Coordinates of C-alpha atoms and ligand atoms in Angstrom, one line a residue:
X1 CA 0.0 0.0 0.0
X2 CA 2.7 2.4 1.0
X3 CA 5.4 4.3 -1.6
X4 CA 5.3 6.0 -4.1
X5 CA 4.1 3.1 -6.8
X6 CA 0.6 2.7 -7.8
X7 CA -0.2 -0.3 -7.8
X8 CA -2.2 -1.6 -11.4
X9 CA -3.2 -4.9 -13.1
X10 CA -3.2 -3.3 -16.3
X11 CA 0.2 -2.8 -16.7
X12 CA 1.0 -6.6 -15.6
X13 CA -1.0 -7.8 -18.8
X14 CA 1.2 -9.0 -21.8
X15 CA -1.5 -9.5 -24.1
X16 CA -5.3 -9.8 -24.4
X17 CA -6.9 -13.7 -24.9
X18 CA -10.8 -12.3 -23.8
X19 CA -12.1 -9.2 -24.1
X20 CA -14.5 -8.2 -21.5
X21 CA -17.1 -7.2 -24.4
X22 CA -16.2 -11.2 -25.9
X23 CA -17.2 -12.8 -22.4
X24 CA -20.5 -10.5 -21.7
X25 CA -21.8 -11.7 -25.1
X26 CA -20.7 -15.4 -24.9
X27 CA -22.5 -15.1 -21.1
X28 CA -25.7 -13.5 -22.1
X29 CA -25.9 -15.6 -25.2
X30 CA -25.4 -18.9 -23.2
X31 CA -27.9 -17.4 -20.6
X32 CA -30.4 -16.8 -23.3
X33 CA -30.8 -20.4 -23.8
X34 CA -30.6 -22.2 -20.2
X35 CA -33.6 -19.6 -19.6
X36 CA -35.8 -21.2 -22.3
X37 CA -33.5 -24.9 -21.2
X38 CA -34.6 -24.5 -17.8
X39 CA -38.0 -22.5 -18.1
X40 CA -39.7 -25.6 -16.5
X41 CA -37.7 -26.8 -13.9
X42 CA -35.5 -24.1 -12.6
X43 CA -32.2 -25.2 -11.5
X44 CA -29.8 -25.1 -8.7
X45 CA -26.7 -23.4 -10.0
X46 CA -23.3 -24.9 -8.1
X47 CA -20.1 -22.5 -8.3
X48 CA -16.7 -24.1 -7.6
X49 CA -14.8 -21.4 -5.1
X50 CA -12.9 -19.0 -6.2
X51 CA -12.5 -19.1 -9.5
X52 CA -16.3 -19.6 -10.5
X53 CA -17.6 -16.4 -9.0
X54 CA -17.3 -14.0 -11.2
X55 CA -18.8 -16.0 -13.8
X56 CA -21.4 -17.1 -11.6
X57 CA -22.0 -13.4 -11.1
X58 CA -22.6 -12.6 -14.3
X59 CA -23.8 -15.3 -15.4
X60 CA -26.6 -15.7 -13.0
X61 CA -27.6 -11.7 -13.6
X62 CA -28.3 -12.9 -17.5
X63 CA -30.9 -15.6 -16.5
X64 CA -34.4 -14.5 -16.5
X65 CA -35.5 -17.1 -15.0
X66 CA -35.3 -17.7 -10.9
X67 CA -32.6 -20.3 -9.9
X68 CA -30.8 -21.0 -6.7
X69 CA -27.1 -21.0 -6.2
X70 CA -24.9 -22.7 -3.6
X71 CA -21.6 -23.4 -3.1
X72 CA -18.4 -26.1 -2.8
X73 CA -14.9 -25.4 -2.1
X74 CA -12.5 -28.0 -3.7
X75 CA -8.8 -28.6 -4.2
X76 CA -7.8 -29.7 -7.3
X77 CA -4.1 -29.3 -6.9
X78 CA -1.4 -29.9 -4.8
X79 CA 1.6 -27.5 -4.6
X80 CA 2.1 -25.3 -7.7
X81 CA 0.4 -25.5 -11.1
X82 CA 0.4 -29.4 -11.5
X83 CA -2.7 -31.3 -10.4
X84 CA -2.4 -34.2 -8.6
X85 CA -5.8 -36.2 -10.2
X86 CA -6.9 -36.2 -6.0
X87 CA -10.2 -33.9 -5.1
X88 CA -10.8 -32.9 -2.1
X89 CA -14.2 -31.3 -0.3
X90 CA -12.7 -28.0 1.2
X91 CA -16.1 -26.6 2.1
X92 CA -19.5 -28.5 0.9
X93 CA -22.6 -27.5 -0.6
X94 CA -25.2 -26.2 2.2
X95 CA -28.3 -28.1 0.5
X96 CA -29.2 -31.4 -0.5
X97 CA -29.6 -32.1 -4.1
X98 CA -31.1 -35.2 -4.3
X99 CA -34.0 -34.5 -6.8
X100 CA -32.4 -31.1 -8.1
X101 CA -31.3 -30.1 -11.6
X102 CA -27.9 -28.8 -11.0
X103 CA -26.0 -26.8 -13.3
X104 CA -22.7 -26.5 -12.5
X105 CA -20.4 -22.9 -13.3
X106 CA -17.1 -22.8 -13.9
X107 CA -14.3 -20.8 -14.8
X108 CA -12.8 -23.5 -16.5
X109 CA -11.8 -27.1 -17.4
X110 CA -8.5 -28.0 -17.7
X111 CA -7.4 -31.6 -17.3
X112 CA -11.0 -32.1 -16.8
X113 CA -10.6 -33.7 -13.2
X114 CA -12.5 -31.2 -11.0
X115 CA -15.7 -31.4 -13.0
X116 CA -15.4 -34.7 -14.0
X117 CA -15.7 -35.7 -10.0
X118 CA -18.0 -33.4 -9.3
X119 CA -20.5 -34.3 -12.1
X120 CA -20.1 -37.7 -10.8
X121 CA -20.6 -36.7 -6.8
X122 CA -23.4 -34.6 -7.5
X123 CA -25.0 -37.6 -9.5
X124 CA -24.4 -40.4 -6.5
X125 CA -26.4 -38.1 -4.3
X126 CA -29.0 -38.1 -6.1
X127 CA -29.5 -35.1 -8.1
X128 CA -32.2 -35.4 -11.1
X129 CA -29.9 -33.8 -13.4
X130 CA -26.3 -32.6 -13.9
X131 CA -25.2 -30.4 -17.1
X132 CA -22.1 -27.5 -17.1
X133 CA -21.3 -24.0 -18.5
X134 CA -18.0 -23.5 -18.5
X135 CA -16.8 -20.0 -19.4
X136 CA -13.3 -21.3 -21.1
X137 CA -11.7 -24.6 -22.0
X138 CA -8.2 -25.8 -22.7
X139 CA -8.4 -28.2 -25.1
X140 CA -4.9 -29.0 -24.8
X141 CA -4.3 -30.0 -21.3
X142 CA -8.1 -32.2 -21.1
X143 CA -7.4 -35.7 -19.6
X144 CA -10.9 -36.8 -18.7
X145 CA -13.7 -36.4 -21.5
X146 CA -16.9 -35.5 -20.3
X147 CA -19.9 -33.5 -22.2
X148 CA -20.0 -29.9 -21.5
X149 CA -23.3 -29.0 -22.5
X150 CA -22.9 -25.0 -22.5
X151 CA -19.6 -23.9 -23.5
X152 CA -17.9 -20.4 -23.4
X153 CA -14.4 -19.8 -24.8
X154 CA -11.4 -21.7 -26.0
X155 CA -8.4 -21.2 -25.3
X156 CA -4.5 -22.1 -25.9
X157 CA -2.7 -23.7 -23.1
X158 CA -1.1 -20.7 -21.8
X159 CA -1.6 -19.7 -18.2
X160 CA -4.6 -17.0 -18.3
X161 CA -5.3 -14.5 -15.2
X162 CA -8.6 -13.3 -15.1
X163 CA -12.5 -12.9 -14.5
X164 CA -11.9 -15.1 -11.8
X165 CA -8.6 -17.1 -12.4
X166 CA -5.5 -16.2 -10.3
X167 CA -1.5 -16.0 -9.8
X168 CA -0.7 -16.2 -6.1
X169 CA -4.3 -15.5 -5.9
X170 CA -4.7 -11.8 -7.8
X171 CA -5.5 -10.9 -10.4
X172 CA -8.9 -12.8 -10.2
X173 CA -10.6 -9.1 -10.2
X174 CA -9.6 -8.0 -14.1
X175 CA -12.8 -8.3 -15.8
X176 CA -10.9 -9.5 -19.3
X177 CA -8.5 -13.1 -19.5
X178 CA -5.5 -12.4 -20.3
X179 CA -1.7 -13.2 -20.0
X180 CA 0.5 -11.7 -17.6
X181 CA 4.0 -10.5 -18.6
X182 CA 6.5 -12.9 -17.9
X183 CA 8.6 -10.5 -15.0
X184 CA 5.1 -10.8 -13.1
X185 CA 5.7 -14.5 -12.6
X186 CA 9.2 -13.8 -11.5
X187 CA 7.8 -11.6 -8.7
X188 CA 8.4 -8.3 -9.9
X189 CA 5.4 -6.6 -10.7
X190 CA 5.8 -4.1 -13.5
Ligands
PRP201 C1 -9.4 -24.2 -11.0 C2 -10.7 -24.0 -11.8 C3 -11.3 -25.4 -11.7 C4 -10.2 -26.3 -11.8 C5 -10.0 -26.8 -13.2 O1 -9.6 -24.1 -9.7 O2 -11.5 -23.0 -11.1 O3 -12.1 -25.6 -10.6 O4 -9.0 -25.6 -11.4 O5 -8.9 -27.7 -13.3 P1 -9.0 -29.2 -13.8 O6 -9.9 -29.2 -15.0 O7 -7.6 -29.5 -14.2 O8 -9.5 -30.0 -12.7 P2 -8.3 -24.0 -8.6 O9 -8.1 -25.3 -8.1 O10 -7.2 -23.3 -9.3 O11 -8.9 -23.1 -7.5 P3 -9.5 -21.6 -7.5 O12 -10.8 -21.6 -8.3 O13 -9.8 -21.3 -6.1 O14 -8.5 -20.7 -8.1

């Protein structure tokens, strides 16, 4: 907070994958039709802390149809950028979902391992249905094939900040994706 540097995420960004303009179309596009979707049977939409969030936001403020939201904390990773293929329930959903239509928001799939547990947890307790909007997808890194029945953006297998994604958990407040410039990941902000 202190000196004389003002602090700004613009000037960490290397280049632009998502403008904000690109993901408030693709999001009130893909909200147009879960509203007519889900007209019937309005779902319970399930956000993956932190990254989901912001898309959740956004997302949900699209819909004009009512829906319920909750919650689950997971860990994906172990130490670093590598995922270890292990899931673990940091914090769990406040409400059963036995019965429920559940859409799941997310930020994004990478190897595919968060969502692919998830859609299969959320199916063992009972839930009627399961379907995901995820707002990006790298193709590149995908381990674990699943159907991902509203889809945002894809994206090369560079690491994105952004509209919910982190480094060192920042950056998760810039309301585009983009790349950071390479000094920022060796701890010198620009
Ligand atoms: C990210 C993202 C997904 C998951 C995708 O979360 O939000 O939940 O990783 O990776 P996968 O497809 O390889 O499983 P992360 O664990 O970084 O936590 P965060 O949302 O709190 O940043």
């Amino acid at each position: 907070m202190g000196g004389m540097q003002i602090a700004d995420i613009q000037s960490d960004i290397d280049h632009e994958l998502v403008s904000k303009q690109q993901i408030d179309a693709k999001i009130k596009s893909v909200a147009k039709q879960v509203s007519i979707d889900y007209a019937d049977e309005p779902p319970l939409l399930v956000a993956v802390l932190k990254g989901a969030v912001n898309t959740l936001t956004a997302f949900s403020q699209a819909l004009s149809i009512p829906v319920q939201m909750d919650f689950m904390s997971l860990s994906s990773y172990g130490n670093g950028t590598e995922s270890t293929g292990t899931i673990t329930v940091r914090q769990d959903l406040s409400v059963d979902v036995r019965g429920r239509h559940i859409l799941i928001v997310e930020d994004i799939v990478d190897s595919g391992r968060t969502l692919n547990w998830l859609m299969g947890e959320l199916r063992d307790r009972g839930a009627a249905s399961v379907e995901v909007f995820a707002l990006l997808e790298k193709p590149a890194r995908r381990e674990v094939e699943f159907d991902v029945k509203y889809r945002g953006f894809e994206i090369p297998d560079e690491f994105v900040v952004g509209f919910g994604l982190d480094y060192c958990e920042e950056y998760r407040n810039l309301d585009s994706i983009a790349v950071l410039k390479p000094q920022v990941y060796q701890g010198e902000h620009a």
